Coordinates of C-alpha atoms in Angstrom, one line a residue:
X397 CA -33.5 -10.0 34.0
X398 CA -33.6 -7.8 31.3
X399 CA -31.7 -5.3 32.6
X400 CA -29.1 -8.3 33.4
X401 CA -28.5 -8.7 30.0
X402 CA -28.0 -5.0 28.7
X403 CA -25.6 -4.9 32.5
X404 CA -23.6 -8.1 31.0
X405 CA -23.8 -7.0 27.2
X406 CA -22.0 -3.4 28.2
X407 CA -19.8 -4.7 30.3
X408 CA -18.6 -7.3 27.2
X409 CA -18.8 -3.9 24.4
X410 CA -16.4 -2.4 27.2
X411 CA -14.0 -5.1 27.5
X412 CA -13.7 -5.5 23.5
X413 CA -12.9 -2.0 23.2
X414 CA -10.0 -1.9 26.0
X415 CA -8.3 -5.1 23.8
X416 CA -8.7 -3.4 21.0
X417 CA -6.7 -0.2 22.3
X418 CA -4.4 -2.0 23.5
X419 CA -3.5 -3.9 20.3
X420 CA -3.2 -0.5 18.5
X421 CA -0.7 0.8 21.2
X422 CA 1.1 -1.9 20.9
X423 CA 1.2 -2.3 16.9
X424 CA 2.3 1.4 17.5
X425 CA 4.8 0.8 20.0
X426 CA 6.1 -2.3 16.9
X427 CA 6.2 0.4 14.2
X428 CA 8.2 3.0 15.9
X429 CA 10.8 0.9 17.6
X430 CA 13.5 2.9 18.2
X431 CA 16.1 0.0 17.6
X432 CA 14.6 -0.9 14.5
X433 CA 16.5 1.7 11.5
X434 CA 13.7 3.3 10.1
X435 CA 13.5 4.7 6.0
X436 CA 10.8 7.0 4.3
X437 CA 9.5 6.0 0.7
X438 CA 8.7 9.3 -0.7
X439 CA 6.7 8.8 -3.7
X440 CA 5.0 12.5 -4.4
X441 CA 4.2 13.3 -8.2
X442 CA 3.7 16.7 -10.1
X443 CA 4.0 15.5 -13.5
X444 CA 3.9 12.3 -14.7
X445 CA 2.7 9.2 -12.7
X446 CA 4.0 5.7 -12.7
X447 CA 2.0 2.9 -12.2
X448 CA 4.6 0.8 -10.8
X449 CA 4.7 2.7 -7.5
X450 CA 2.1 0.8 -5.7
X451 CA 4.5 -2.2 -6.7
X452 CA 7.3 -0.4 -5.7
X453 CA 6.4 0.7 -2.1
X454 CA 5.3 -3.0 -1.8
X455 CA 8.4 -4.5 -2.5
X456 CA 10.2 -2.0 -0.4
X457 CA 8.4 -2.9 2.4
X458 CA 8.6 -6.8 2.3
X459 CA 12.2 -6.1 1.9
X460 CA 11.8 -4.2 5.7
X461 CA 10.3 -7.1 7.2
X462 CA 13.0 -9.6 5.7
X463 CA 15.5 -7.1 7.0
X464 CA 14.4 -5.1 10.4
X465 CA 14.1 -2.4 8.5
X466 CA 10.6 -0.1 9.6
X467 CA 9.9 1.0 6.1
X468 CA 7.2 4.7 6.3
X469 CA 5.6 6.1 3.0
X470 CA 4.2 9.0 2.2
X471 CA 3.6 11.1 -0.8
X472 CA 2.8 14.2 1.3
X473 CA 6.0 17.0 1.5
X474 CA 5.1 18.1 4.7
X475 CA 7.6 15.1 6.1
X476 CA 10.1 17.3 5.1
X477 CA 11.1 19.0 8.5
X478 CA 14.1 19.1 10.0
X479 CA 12.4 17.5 13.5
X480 CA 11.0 14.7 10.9
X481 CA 13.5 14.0 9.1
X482 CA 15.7 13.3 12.3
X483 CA 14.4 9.5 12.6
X484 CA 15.1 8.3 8.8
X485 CA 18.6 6.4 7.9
X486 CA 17.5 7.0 4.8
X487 CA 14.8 8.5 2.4
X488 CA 14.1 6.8 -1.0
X489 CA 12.5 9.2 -4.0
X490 CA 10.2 6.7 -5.8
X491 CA 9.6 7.8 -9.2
X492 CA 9.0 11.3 -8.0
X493 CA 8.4 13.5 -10.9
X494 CA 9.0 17.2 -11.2
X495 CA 8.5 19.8 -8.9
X496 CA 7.7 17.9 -5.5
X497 CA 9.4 19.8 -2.4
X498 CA 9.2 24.0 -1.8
X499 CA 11.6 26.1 -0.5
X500 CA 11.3 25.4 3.2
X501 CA 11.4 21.6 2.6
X502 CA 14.2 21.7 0.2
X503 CA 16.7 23.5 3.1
X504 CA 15.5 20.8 5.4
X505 CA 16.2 18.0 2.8
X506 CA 19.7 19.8 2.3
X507 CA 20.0 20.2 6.1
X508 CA 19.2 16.3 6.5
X509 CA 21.7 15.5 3.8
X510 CA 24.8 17.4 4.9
X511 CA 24.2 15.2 8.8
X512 CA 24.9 12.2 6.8
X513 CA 21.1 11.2 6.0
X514 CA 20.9 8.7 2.9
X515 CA 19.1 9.2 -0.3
X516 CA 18.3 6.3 -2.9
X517 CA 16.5 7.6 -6.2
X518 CA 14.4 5.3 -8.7
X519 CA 13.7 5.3 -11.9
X520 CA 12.3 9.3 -12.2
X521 CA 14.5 10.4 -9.3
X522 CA 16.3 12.5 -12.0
X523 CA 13.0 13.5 -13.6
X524 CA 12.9 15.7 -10.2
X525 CA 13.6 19.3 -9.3
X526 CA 14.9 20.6 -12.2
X527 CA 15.0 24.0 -10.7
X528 CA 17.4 22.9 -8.1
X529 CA 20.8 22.6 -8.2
X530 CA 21.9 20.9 -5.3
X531 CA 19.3 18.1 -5.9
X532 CA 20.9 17.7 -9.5
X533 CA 24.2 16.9 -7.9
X534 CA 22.5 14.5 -5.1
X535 CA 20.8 12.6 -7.1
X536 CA 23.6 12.8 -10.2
X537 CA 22.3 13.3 -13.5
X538 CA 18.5 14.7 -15.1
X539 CA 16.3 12.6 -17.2
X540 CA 16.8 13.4 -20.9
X541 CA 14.0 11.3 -22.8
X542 CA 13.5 7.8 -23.2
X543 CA 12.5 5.1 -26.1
X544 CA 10.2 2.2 -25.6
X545 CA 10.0 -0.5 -23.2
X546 CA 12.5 -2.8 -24.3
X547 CA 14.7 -5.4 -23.5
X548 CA 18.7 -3.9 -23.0
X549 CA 22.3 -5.4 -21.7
X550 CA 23.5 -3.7 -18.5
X551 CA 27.6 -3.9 -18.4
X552 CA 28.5 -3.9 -14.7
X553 CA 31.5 -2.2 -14.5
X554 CA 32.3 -2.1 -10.9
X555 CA 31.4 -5.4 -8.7
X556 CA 33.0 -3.4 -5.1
X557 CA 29.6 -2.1 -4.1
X558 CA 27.2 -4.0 -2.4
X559 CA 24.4 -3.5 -5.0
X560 CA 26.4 -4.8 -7.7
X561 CA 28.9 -7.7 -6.3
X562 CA 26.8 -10.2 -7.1
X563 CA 25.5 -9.5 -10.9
X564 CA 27.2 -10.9 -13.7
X565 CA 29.2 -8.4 -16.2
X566 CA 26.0 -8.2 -18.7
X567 CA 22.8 -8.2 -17.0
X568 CA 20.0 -8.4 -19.6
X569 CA 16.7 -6.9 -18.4
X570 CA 13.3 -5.4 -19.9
X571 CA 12.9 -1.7 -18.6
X572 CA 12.6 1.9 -19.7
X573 CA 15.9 3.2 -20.3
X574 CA 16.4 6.8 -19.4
X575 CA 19.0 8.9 -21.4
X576 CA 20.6 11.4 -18.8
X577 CA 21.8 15.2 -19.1
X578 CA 23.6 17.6 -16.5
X579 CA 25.0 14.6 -15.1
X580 CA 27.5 14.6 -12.4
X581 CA 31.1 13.6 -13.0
X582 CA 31.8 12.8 -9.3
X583 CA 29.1 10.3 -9.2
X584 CA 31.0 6.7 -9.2
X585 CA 29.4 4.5 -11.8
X586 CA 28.8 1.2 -11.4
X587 CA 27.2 0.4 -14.4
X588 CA 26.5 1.6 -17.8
X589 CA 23.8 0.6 -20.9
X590 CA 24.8 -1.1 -23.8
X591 CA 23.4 1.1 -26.6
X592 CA 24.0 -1.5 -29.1
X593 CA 21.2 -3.8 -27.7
X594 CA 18.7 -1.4 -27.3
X595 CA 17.3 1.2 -29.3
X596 CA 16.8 5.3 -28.5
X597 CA 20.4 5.8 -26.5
X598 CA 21.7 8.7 -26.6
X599 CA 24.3 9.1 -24.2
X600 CA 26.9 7.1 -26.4
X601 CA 29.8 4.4 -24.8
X602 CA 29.6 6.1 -21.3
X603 CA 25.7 5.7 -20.9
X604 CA 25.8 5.3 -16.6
X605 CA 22.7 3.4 -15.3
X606 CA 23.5 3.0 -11.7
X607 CA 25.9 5.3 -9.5
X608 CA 26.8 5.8 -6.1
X609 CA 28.6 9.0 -4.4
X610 CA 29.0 10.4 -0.7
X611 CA 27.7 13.7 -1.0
X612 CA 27.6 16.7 1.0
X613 CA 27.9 14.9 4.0
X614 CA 25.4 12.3 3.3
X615 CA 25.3 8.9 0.5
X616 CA 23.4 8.5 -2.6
X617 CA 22.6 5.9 -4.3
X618 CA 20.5 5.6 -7.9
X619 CA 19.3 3.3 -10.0
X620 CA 17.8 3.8 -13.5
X621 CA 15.4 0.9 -13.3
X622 CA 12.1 0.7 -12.0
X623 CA 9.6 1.9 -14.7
X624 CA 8.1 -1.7 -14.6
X625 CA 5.3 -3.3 -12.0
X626 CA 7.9 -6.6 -13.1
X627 CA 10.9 -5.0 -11.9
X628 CA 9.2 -5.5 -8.4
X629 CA 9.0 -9.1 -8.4
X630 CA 12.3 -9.5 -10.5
X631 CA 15.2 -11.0 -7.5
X632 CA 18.0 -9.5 -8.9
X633 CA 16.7 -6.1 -9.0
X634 CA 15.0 -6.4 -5.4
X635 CA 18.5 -7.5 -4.5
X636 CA 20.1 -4.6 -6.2
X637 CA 17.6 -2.1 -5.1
X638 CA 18.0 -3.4 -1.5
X639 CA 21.8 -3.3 -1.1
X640 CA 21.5 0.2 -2.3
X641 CA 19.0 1.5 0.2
X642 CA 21.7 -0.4 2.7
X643 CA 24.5 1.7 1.5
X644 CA 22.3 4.4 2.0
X645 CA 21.4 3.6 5.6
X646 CA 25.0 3.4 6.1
X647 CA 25.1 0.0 6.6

């Protein structure tokens, strides 16, 4: 009888274990869908660290489920491989910060890029690779210093792209408001800060907070906000932020 039991018990461990595989092969099978478009959150820092980013990658990836988008994350350069980088419509720099890719994964980047890959950068996206030219003309400008928190007027200067069309012309919102150097006269602009209701600008009249350009072969988009754990639960800027990673995709 005893023997019965431990027969009957094994049998049941056995059974648990076969669902249980094949649940993982098929949440597996879910996440790599090939007719799902698929982006890559890149959030690797070497200097300074936000602690929105958590909030950030959490956003981003309730925007993927509302949207069939599969969203991956990683803050670990090694995705940075020409065979990796194959399966991304686009690749979003979250508040990277400084140094974050070497030489091997920089030509791969590049390589990606000039097949028509997409690239959205937040926030300190421009505090990135300052040793790197190309980069500086991806993602359009370099950070240059910022004031305080603080509360600021956006003036949306362009309503024809997706990510602006539906903002009013002065969108007032609390963020950290980068000042920009090295930046990119091609870029297209979409909106600029008004340095009359903030303090600490320093890029003058034409003070560009959010741009768009196709660029060697490939579309970037950026957006100066995102310092903020609120900016992630803010509608309008989830609804910006998405119709930029969109335009990115190439959708």
């Amino acid at each position: 009888m005893k023997n019965r039991v431990l027969f009957f018990r094994e049998i049941l461990i056995i059974a648990m274990l076969l669902i249980g595989c094949s649940m993982q092969q098929e949440e597996a099978k879910a996440q790599t869908d090939p007719a799902k478009p698929t982006i890559l959150v890149f959030y690797k820092t070497a200097g300074f660290y936000h602690e929105s980013i958590p909030d950030g990658i959490a956003a981003i990836q309730k925007l993927g489920q509302e949207n069939n988008i599969a969203v991956e994350t990683s803050k670990d350069a090694s995705v940075f491989s020409e065979n990796n980088l194959k399966k991304y419509k686009a690749v979003v720099f979250l508040s990277t910060t400084q140094d974050v890719l070497n030489p091997q994964e920089q030509i791969a980047f590049e390589g990606y890029i000039k097949k028509g890959g997409g690239f959205v950068g937040i926030h300190a996206a421009t505090d990135t690779e300052y040793d790197w030219p190309w980069y500086n003309q991806l993602v359009g400008a370099y950070f240059d210093g910022h004031p305080a928190v603080q509360k600021a007027n956006i003036l949306v200067k362009d309503k024809t792209h997706p990510s602006t069309a539906f903002l009013q012309d002065k969108w007032e919102r609390v963020d950290e408001w980068y000042n920009f150097k090295n930046i990119n006269p091609k870029v297209k602009v979409l909106a600029t800060l008004d340095e009359n209701s903030y303090k600490g600008g320093k890029n003058g009249t034409n003070h560009p907070v959010i741009w768009y350009h196709e660029f060697d072969g490939g579309r970037a988009f950026y957006t100066a906000g995102g310092h903020t754990p609120e900016s992630y639960r803010e509608p309008l800027f989830l609804q910006h932020l998405l119709a930029g990673i969109k335009y990115a995709m190439g959708k």
